[in-house]
Tab-separated table of N, CA and C in Angstrom:
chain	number	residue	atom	x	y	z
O	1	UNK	N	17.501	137.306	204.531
O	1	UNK	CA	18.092	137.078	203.222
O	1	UNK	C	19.549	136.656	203.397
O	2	UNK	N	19.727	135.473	202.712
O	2	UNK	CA	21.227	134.881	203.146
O	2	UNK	C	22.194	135.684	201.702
O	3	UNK	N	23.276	136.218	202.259
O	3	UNK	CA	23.978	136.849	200.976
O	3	UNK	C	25.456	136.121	201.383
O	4	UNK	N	26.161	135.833	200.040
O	4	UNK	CA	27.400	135.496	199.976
O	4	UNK	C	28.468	136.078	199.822
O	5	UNK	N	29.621	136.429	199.662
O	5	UNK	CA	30.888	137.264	198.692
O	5	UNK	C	31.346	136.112	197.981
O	6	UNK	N	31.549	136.304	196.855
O	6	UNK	CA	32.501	135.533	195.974
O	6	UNK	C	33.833	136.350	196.066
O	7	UNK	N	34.932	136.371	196.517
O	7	UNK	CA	35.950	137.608	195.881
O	7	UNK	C	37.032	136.878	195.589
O	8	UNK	N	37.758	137.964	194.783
O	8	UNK	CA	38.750	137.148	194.081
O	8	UNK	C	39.382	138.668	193.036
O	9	UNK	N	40.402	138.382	192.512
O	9	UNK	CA	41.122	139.668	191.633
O	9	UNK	C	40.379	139.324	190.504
O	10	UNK	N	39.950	138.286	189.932
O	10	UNK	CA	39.551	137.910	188.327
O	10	UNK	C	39.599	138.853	187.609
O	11	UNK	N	41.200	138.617	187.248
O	11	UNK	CA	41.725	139.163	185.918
O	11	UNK	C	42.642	138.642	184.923
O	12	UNK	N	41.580	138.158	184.378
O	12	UNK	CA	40.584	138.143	183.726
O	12	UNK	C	39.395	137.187	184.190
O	13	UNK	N	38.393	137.589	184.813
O	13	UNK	CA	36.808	136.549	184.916
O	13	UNK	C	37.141	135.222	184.036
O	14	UNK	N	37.394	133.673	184.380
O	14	UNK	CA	37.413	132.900	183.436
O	14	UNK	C	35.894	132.088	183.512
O	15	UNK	N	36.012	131.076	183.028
O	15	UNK	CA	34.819	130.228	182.820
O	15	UNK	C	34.857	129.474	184.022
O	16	UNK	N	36.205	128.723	184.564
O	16	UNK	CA	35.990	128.289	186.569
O	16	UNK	C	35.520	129.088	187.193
O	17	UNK	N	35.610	130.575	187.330
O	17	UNK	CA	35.256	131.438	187.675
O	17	UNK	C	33.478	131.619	187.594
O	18	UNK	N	33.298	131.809	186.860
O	18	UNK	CA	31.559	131.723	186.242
O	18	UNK	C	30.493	130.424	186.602
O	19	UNK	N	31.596	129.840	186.399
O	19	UNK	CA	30.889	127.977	187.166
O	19	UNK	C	30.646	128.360	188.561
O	20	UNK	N	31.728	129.180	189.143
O	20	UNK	CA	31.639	128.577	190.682
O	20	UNK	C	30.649	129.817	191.033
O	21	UNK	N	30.295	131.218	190.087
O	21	UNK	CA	29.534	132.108	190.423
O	21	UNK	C	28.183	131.018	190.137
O	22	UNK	N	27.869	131.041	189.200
O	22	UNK	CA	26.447	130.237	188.996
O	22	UNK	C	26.092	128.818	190.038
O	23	UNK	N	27.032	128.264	190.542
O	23	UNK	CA	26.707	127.191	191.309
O	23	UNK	C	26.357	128.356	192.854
O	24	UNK	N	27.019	129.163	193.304
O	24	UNK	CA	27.119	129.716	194.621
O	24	UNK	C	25.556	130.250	194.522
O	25	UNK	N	25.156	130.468	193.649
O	25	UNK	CA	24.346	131.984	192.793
O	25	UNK	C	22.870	130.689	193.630
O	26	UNK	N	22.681	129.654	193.045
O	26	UNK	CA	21.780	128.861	193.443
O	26	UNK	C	21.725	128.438	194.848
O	27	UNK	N	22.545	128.687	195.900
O	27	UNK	CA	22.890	128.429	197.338
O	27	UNK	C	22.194	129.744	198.259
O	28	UNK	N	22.271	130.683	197.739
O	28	UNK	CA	22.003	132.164	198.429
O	28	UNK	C	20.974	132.646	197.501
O	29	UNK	N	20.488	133.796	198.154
O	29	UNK	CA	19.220	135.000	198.245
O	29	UNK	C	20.505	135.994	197.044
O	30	UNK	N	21.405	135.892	197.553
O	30	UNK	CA	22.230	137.432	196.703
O	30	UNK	C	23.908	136.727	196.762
O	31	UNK	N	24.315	136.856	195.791
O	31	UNK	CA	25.931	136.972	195.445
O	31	UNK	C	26.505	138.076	195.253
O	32	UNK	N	27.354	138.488	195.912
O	32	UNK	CA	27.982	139.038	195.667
O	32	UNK	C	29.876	139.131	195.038
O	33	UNK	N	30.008	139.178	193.462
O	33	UNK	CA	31.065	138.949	193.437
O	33	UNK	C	31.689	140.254	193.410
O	34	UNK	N	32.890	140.052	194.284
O	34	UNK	CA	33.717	141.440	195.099
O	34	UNK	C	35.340	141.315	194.276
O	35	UNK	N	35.578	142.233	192.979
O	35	UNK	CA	36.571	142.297	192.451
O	35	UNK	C	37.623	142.930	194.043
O	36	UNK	N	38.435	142.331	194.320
O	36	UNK	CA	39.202	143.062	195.383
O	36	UNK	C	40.711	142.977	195.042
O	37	UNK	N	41.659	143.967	195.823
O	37	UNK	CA	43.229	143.905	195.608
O	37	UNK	C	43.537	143.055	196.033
O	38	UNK	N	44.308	142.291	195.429
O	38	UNK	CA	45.592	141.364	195.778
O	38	UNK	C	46.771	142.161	195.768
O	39	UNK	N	47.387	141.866	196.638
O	39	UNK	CA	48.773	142.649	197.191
O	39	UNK	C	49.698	142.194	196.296
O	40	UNK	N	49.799	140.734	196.245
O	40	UNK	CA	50.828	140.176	195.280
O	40	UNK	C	50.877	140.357	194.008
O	41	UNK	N	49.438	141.168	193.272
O	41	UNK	CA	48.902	140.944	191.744
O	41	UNK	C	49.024	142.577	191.736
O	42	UNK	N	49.559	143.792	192.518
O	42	UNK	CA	48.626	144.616	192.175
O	42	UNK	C	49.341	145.380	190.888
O	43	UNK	N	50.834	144.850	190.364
O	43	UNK	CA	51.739	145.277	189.507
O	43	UNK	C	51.510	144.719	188.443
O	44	UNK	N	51.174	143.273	188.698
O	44	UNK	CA	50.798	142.551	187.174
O	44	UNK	C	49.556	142.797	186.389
O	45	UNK	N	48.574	143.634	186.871
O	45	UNK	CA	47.556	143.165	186.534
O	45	UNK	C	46.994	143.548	184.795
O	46	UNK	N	46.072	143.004	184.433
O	46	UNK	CA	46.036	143.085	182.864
O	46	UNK	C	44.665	144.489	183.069
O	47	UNK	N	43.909	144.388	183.595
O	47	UNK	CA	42.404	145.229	183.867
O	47	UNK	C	42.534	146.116	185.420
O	48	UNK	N	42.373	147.566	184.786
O	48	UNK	CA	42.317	148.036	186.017
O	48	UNK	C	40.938	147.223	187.053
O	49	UNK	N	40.823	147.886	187.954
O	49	UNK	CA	39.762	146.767	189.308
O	49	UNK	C	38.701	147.489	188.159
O	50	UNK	N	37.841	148.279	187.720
O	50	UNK	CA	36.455	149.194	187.335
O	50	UNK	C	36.484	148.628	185.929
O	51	UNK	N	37.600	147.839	184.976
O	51	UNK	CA	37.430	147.531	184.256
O	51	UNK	C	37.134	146.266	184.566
O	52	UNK	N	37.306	145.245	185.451
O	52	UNK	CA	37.199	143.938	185.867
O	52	UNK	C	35.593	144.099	186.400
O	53	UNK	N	35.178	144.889	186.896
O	53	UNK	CA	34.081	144.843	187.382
O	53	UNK	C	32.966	144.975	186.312
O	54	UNK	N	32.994	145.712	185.465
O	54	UNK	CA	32.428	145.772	184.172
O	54	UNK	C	32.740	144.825	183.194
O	55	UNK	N	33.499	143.709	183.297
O	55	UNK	CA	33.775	142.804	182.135
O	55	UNK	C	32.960	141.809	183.387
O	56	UNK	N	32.937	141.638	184.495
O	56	UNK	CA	31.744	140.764	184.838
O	56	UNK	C	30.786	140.773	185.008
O	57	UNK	N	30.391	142.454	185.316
O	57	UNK	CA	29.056	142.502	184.704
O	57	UNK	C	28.122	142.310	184.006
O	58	UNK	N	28.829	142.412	183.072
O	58	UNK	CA	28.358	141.909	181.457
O	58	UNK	C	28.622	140.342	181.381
O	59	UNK	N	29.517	139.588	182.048
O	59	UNK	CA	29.170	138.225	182.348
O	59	UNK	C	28.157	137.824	182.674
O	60	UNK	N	27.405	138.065	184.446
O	60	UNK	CA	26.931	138.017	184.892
O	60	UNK	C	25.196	138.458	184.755
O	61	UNK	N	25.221	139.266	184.036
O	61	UNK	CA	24.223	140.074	183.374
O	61	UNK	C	22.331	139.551	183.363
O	62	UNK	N	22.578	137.965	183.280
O	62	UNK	CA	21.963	137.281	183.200
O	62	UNK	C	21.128	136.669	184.748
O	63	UNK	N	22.120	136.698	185.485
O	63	UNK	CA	21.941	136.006	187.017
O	63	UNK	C	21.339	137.075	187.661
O	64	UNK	N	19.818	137.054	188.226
O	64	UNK	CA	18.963	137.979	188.693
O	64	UNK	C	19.842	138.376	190.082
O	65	UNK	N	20.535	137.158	190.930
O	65	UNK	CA	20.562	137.419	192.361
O	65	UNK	C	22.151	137.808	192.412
O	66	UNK	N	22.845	137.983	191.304
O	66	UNK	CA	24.433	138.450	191.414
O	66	UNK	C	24.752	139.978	191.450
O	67	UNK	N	25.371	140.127	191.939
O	67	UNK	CA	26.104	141.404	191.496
O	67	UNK	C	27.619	141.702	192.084
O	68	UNK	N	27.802	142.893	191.043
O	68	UNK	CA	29.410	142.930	191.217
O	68	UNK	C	30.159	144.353	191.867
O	69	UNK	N	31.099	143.866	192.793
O	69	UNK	CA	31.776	145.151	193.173
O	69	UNK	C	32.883	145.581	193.164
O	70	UNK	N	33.737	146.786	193.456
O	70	UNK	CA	35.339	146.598	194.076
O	70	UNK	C	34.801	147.246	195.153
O	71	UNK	N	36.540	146.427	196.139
O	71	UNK	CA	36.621	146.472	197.273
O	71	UNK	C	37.981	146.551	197.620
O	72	UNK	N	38.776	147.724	198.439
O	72	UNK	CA	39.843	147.391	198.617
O	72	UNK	C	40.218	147.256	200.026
O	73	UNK	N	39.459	146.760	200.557
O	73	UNK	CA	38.904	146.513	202.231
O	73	UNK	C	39.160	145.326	202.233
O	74	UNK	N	39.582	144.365	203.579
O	74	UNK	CA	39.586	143.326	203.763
O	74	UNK	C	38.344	142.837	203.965
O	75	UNK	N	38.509	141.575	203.243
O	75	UNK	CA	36.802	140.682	202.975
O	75	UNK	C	36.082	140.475	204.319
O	76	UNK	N	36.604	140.655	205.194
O	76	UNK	CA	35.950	140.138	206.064
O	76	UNK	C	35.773	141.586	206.787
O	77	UNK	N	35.953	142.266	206.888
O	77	UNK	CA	35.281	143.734	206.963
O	77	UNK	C	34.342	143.864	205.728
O	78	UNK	N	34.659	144.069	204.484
O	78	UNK	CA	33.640	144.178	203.532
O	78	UNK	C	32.545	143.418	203.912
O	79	UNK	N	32.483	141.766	204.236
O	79	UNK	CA	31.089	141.113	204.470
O	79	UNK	C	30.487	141.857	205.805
O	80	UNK	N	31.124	142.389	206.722
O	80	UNK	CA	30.645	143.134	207.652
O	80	UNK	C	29.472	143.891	206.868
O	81	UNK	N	30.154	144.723	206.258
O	81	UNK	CA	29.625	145.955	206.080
O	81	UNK	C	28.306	145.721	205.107
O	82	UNK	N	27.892	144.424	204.088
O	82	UNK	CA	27.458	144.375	203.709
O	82	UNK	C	26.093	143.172	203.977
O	83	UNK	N	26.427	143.039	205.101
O	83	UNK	CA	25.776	141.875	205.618
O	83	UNK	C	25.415	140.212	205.761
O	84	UNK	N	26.517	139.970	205.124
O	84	UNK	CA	26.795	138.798	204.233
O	84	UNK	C	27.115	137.476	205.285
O	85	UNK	N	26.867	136.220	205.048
O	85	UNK	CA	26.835	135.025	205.890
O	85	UNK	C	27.887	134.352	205.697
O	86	UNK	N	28.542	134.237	204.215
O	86	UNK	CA	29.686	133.428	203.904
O	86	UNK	C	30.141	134.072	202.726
O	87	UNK	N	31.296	133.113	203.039
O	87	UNK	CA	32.843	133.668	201.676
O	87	UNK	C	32.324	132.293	200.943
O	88	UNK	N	32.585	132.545	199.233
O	88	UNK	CA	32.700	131.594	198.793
O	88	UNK	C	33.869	131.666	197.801
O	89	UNK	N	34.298	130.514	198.082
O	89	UNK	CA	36.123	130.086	197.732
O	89	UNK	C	35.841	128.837	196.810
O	90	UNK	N	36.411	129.203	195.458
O	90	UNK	CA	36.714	127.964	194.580
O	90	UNK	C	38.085	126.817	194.749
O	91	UNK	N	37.883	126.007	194.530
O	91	UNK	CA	39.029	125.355	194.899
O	91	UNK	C	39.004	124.409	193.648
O	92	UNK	N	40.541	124.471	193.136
O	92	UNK	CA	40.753	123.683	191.744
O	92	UNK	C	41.772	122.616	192.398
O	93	UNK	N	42.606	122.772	192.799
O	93	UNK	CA	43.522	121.692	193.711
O	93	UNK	C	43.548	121.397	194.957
O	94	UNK	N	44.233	120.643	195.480
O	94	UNK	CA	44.352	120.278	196.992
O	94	UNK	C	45.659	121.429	197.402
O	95	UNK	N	46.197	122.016	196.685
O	95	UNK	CA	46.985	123.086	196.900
O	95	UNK	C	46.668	124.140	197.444
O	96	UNK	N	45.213	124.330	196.603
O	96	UNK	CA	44.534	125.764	196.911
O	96	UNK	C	43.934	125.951	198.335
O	97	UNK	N	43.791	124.344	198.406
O	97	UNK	CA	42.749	124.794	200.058
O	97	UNK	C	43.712	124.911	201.200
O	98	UNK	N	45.036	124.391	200.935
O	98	UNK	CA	46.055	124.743	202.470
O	98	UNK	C	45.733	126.493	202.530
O	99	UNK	N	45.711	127.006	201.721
O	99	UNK	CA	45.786	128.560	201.646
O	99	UNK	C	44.437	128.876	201.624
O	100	UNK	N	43.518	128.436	201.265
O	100	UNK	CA	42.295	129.306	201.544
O	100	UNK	C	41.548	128.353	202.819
O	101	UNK	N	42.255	127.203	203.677
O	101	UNK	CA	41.757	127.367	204.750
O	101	UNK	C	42.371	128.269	205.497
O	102	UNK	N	43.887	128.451	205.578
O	102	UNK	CA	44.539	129.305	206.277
O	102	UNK	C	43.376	130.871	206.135
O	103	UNK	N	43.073	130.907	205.024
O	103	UNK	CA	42.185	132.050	204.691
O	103	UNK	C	41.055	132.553	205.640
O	104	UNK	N	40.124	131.135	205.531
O	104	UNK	CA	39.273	131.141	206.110
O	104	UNK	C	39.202	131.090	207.563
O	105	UNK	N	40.423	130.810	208.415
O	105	UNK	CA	40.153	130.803	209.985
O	105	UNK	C	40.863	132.241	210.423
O	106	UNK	N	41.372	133.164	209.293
O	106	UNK	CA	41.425	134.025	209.465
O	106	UNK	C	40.147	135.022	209.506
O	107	UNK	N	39.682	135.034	208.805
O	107	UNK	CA	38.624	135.732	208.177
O	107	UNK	C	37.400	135.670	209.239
O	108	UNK	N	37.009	134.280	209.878
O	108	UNK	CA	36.614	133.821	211.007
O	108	UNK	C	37.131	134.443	212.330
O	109	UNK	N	38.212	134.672	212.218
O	109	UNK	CA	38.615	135.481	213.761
O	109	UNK	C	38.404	136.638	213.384
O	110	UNK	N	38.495	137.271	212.257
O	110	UNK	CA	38.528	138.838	211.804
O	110	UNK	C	36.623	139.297	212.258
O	111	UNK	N	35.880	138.199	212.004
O	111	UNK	CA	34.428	138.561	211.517
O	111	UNK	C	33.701	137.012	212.140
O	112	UNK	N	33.352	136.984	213.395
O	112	UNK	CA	33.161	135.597	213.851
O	112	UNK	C	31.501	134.950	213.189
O	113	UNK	N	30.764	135.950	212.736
O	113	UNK	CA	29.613	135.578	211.819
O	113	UNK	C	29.908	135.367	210.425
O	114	UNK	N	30.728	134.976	210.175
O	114	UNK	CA	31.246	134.522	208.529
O	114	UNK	C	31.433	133.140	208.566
O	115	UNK	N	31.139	133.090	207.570
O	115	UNK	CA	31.308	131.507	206.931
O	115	UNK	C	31.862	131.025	205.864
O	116	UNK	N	32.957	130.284	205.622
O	116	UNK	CA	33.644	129.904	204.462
O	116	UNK	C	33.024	129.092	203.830
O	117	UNK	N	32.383	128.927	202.020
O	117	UNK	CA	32.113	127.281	201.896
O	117	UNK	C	33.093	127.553	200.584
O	118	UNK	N	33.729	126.305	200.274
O	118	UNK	CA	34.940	125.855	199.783
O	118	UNK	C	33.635	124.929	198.425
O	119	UNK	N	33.867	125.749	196.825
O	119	UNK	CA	33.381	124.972	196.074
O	119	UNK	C	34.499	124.267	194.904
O	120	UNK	N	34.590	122.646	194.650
O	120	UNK	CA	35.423	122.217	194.262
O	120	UNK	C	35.029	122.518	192.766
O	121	UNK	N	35.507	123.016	191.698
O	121	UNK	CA	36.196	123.138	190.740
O	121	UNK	C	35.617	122.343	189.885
O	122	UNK	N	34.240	122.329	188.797
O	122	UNK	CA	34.341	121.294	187.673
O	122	UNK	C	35.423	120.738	187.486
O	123	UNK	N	35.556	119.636	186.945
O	123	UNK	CA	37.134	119.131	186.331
O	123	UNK	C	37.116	119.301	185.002
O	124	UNK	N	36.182	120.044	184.304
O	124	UNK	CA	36.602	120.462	182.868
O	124	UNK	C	37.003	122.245	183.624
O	125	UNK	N	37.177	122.885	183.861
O	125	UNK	CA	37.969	124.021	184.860
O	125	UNK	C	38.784	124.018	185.728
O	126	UNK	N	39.420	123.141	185.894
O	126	UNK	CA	40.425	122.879	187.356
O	126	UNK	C	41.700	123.442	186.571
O	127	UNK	N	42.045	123.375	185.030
O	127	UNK	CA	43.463	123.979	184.875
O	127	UNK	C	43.473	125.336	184.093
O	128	UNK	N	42.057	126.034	184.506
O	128	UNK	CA	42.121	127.189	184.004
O	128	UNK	C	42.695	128.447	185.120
O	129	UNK	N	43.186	129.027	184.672
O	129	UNK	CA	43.490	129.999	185.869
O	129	UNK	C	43.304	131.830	184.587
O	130	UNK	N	43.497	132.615	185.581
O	130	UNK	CA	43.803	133.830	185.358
O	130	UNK	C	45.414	134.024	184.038
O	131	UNK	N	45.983	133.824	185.327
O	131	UNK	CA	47.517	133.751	184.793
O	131	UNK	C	47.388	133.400	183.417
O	132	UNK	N	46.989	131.688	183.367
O	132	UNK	CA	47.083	131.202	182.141
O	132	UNK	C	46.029	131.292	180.844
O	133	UNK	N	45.354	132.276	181.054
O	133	UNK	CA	44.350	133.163	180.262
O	133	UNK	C	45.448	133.898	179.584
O	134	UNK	N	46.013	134.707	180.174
O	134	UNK	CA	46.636	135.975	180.368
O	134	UNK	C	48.251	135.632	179.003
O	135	UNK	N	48.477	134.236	179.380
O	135	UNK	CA	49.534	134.163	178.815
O	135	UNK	C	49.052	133.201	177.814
O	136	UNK	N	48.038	132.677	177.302
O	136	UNK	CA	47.646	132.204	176.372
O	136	UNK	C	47.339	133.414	174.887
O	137	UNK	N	46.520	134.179	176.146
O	137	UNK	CA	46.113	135.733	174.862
O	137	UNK	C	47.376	136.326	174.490
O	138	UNK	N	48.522	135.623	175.296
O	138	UNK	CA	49.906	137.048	175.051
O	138	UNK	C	50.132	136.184	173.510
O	139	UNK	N	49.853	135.128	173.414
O	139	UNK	CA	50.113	134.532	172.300
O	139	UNK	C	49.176	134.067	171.236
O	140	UNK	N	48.097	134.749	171.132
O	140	UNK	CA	47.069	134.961	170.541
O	140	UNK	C	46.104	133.700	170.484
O	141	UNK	N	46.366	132.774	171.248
O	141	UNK	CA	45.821	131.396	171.109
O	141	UNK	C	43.969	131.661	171.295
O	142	UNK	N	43.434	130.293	171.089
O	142	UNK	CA	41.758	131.062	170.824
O	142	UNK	C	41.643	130.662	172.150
O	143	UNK	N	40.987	131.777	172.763
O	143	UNK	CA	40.163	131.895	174.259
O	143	UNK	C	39.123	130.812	174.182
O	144	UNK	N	38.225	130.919	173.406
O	144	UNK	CA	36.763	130.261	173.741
O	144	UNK	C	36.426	129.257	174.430
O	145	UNK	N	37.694	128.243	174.888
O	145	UNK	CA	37.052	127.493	176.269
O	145	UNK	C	38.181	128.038	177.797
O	146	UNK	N	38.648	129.177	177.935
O	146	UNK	CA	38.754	129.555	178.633
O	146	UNK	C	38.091	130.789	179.647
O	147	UNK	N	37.512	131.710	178.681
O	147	UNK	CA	36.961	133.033	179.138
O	147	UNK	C	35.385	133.205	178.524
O	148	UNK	N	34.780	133.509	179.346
O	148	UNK	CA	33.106	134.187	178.806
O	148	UNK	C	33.274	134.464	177.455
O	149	UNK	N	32.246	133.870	176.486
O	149	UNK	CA	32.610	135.079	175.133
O	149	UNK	C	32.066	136.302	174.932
O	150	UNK	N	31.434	136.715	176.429
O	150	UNK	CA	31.343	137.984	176.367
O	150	UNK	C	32.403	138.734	176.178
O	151	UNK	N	33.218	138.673	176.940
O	151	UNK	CA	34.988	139.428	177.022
O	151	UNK	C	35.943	139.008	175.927
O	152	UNK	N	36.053	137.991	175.282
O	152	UNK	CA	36.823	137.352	174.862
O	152	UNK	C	37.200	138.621	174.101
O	153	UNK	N	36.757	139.368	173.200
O	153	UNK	CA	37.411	140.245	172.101
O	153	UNK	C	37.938	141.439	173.373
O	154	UNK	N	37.843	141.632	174.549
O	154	UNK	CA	38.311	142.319	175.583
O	154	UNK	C	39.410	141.997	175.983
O	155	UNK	N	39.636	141.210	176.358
O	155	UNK	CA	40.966	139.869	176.657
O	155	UNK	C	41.880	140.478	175.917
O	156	UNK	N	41.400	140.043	174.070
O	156	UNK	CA	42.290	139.944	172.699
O	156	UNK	C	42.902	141.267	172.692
O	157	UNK	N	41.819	142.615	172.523
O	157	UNK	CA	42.325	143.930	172.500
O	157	UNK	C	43.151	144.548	173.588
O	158	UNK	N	42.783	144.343	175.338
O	158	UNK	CA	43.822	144.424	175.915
O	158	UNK	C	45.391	144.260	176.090
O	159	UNK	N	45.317	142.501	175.566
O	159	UNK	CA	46.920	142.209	175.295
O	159	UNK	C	47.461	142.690	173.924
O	160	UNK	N	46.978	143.280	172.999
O	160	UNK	CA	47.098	143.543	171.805
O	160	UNK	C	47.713	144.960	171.580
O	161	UNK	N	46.946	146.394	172.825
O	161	UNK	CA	47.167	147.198	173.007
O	161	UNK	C	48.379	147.212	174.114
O	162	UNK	N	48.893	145.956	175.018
O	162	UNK	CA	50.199	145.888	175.873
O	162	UNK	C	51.284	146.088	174.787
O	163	UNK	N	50.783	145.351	173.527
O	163	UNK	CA	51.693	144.928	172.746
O	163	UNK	C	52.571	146.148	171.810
O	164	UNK	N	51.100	146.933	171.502
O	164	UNK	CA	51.632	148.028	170.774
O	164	UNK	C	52.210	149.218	171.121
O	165	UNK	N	52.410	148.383	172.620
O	165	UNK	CA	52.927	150.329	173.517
O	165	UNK	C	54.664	150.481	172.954
């Protein structure tokens, strides 16, 4: 059984996000998308990791061969542990891949049975990001072609409740 990791902080899960789960989802036996820490994100973040994992759940909900985890292990120990063949990495710019090849020949020396595949980005999703989810909802703008409309009223009430502290 060939299994993948998708990982990534997705916080908030967007719709690039969901594209590149459902395209990976058809490549492999099992997906696994792995909510994990980012070092650089771990102050900003809008969703604790158990709330991120449950707002893609309920994304995902639908896709027989997905499922979702946290992980605060490096990915390439986590695919160890879980048996997994490849990382799968979205890529929206030519920006993103200097850094997630650097990623990937790491991850490769860390775990020499891993495999990176690099999926390019619909171009109706290439200028969606997290961030700019994040700061669209700070300003109440309408989500619906950015985020699942599963979450969307999740999104709204999160930044809503930042607001009222």
């Amino acid at each position: 059984m060939k299994i993948a990791i998708y990982p990534g902080s997705f916080d908030p899960i967007t719709l690039g996000h969901l594209n590149v789960i459902k395209r990976a989802a058809k490549c492999f036996d099992g997906l696994i998308v792995a909510v994990m820490v980012n070092a650089d994100k771990v102050h900003s973040g809008l969703f604790l990791p158990e709330e991120r994992v449950e707002l893609i759940r309920r994304t995902v909900a639908h896709l027989d061969n997905v499922e979702v985890e946290f992980s605060s292990e490096l990915v390439a120990e986590y695919a160890k542990k879980r048996g997994a063949c490849a990382l799968v990495k979205g890529l929206r710019a030519a920006s993103d891949y200097e850094y997630e090849f650097q990623m990937a020949l790491i991850n490769k020396k860390l775990n020499p049975q891993l495999e990176t595949m690099f999926i390019p980005s619909s171009s109706k999703y290439t200028y969606i990001s997290s961030s700019v989810v994040k700061e669209l909802a700070g300003y109440g703008a309408d989500l619906t072609d950015f985020v699942p409309r599963e979450i969307i009223g999740d999104v709204e009430e999160k930044i809503k409740s930042r607001r009222d502290r």
